[in-house]
Coordinates of C-alpha atoms in Angstrom, one line a residue:
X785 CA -16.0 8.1 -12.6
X786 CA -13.7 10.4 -10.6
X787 CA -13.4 9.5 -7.2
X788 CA -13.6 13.5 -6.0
X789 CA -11.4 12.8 -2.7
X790 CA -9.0 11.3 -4.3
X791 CA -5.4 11.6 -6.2
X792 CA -6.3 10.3 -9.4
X793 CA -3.7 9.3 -12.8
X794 CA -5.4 8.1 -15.6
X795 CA -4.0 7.2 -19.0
X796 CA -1.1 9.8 -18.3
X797 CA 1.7 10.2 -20.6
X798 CA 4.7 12.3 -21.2
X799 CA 7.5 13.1 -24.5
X800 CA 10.3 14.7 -24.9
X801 CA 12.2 15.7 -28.1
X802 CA 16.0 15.5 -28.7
X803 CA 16.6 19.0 -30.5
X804 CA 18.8 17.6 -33.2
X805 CA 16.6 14.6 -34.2
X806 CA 13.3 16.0 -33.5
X807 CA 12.2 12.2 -32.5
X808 CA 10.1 12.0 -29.4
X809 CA 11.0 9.8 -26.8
X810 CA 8.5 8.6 -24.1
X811 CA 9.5 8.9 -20.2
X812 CA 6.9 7.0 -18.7
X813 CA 5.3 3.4 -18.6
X814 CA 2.5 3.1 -21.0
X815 CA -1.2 4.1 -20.1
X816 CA 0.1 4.7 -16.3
X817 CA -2.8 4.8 -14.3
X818 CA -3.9 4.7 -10.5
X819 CA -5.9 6.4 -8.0
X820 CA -4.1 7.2 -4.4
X821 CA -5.8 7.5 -1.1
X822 CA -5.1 10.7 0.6
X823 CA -3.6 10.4 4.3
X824 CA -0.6 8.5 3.5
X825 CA 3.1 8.5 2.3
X826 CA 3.6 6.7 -0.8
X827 CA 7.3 5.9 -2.0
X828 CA 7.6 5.6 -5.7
X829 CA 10.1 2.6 -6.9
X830 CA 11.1 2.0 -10.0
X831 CA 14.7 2.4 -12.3
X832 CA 16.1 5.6 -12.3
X833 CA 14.5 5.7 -16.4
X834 CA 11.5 5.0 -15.3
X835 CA 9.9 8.8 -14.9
X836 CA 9.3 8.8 -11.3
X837 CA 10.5 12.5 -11.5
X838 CA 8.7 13.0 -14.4
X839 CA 5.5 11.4 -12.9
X840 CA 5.5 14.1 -9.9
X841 CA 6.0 17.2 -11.8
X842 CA 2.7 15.5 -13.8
X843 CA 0.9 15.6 -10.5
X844 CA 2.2 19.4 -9.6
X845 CA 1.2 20.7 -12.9
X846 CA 4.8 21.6 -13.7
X847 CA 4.7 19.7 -16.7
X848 CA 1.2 19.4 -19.0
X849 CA 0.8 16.3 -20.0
X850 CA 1.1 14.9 -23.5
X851 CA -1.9 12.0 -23.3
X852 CA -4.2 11.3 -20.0
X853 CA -4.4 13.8 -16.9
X854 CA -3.9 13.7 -13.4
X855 CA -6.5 15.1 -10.7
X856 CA -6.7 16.3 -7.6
X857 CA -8.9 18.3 -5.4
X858 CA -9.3 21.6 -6.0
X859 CA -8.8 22.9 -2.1
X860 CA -5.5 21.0 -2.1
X861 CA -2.4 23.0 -1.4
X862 CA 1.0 21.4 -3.5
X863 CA 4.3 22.0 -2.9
X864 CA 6.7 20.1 -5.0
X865 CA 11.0 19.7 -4.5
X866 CA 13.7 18.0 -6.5
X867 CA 17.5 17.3 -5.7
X868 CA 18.4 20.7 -5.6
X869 CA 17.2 22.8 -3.0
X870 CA 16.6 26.5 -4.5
X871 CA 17.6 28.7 -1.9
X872 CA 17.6 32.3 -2.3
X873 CA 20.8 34.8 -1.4
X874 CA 19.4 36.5 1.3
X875 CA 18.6 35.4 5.3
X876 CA 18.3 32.2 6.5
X877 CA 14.7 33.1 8.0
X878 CA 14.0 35.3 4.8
X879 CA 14.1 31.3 2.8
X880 CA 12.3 30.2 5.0
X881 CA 9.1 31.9 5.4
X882 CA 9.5 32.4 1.8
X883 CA 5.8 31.0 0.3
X884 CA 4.5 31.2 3.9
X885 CA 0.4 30.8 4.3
X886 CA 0.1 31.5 7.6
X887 CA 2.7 33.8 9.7
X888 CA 4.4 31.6 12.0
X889 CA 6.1 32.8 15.3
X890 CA 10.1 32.3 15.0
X891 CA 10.0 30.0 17.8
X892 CA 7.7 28.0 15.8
X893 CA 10.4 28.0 12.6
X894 CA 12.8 26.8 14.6
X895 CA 11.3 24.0 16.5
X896 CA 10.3 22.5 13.4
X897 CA 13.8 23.3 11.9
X898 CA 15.1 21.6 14.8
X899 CA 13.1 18.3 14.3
X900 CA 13.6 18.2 10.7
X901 CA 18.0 18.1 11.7
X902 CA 18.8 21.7 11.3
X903 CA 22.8 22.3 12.4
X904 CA 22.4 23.5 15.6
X905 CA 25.2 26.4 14.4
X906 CA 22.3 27.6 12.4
X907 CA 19.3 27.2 14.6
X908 CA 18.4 30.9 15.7
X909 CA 20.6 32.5 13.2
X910 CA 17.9 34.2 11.7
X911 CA 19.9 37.1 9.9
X912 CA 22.2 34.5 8.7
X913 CA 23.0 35.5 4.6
X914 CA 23.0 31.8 3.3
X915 CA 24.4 32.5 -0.4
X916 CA 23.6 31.9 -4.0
X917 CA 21.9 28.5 -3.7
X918 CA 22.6 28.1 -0.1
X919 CA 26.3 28.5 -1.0
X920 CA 27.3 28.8 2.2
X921 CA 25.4 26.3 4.3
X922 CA 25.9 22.4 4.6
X923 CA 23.8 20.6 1.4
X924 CA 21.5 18.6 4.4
X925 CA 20.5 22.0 5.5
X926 CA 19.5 23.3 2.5
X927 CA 17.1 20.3 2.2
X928 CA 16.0 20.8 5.5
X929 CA 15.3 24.5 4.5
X930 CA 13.8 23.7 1.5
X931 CA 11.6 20.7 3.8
X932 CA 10.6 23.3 6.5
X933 CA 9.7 26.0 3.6
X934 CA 7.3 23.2 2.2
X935 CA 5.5 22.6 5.7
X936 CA 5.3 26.2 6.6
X937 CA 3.2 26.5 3.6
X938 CA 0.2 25.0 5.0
X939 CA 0.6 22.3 2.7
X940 CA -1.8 19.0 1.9
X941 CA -0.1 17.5 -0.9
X942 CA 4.1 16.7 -0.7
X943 CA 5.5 15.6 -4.1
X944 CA 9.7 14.7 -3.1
X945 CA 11.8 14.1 -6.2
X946 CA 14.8 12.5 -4.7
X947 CA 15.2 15.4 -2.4
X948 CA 16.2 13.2 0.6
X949 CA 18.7 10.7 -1.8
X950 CA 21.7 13.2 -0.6
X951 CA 21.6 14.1 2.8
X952 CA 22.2 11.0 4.5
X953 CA 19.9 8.0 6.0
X954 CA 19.8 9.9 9.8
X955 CA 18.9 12.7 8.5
X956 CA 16.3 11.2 5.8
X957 CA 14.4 9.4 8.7
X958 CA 14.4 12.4 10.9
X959 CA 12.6 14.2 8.0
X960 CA 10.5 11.0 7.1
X961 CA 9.0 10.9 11.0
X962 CA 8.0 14.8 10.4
X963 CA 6.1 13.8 7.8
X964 CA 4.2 11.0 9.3
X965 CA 3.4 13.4 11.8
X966 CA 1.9 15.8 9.0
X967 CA -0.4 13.0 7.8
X968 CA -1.2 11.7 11.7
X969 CA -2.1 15.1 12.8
X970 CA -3.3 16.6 9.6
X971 CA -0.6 19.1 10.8
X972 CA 2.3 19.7 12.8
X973 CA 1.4 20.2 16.6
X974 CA 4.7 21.9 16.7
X975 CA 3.2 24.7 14.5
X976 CA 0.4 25.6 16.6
X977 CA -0.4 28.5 15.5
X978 CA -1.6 27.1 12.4
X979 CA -3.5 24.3 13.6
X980 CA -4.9 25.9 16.6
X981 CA -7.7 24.2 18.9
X982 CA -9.1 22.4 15.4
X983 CA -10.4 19.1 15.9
X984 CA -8.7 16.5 13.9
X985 CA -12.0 15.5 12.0
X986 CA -12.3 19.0 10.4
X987 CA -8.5 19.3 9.5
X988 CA -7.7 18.7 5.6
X989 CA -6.0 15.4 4.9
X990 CA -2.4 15.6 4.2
X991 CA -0.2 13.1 2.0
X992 CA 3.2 12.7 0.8
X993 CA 4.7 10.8 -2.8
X994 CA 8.2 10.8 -2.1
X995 CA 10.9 9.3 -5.3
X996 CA 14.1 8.0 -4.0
X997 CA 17.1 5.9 -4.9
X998 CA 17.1 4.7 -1.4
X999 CA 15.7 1.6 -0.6
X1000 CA 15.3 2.2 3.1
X1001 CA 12.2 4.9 2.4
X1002 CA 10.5 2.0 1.0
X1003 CA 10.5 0.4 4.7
X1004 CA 9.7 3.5 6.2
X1005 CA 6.3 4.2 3.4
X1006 CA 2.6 3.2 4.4
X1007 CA 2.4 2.2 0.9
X1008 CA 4.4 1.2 -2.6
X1009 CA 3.9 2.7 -6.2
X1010 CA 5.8 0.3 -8.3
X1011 CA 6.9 2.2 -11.9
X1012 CA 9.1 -0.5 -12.9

């Protein structure tokens, strides 16, 4: 039985086809199956074959899958982010608030912005046009853009596919220790608008599945998903 609470993978499968051959060509381990405890970050491992990727866009719903299914509550707010930060050309604050749940004062935006690493050139800069793609802002930034869109989102469920592999090991573990406190607090006390005078028993449970090539998130994880 489903455990309802709970992030659950049962029997889950994926293909893909190579246009000229038509053959189909499996991405993940066979009958991959596991159930998560909410309230913690979880690094996947594995080779960079083995579908981690492919295993969180699963769990998003980005992908249907071709055998199994995943589960998750119902109530549960996902975001999900790959290597390439999809910034929109238009303001720095515009990308920001973009997908926004709850309207945030600025000073809010950029404290958080602030702890996640944000250049301090850009910190403030609200009007600032940052390009196709982010063109014209550092690549660590846009992550950090596309991190602080995520959490302003009133999110309870952070899928990371290799988003943090590019911007540096400072700048990973300043993002990491936001997260924790997402999980610790069930929110961000710097966004207090959002979480407001709400006990920490009736807040939602947050968790984070993060995919990297670096080893060092492993150390920093509560727990290990091994798809190797």
């Amino acid at each position: 039985p489903l455990e309802p609470l709970m992030l659950t993978v049962h029997g889950i499968g994926y293909q893909y086809n190579s246009d000229s051959s038509r053959v189909h060509y499996p991405v993940l381990p066979d009958n991959l199956s596991f159930t998560l405890e909410p309230g913690q970050m979880v690094a996947l491992t594995g080779s960079s074959a083995s579908g981690k990727a492919t295993l969180l866009s699963l769990i998003a719903s980005k992908f249907i899958p071709n055998k199994g299914f995943s589960y998750r509550p119902s109530n549960w707010r996902v975001r999900f982010a790959d290597g390439v930060p999809r910034l929109y050309d238009e303001t720095l604050m515009y990308n920001l608030r973009f997908g926004e749940f709850v309207e945030h004062p600025e000073k809010e935006i950029w404290a958080l912005c602030a702890k996640l690493g944000m250049s301090h050139d850009l910190l403030g800069h609200a009007d600032f046009d940052v390009g196709f793609m982010g063109e014209k802002i550092p690549y660590s930034d846009r992550v950090v853009v596309q991190i602080a869109r995520i959490l302003l989102s009133s999110v309870d469920l952070v899928l990371l596919a290799g988003s943090l592999d590019g911007i540096g090991e400072r700048h990973m573990e300043r993002v990491i220790k936001v997260l924790h406190e997402l999980i610790d607090n069930r929110g961000l006390p710097c966004l207090e608008s959002e979480i407001g005078e709400s006990p920490l028993a009736l807040r939602k449970v947050k968790t984070v599945i993060i995919s990297s090539k670096l080893h060092h998130v492993v150390d920093l994880a509560d727990s290990v998903l091994d798809m190797s």
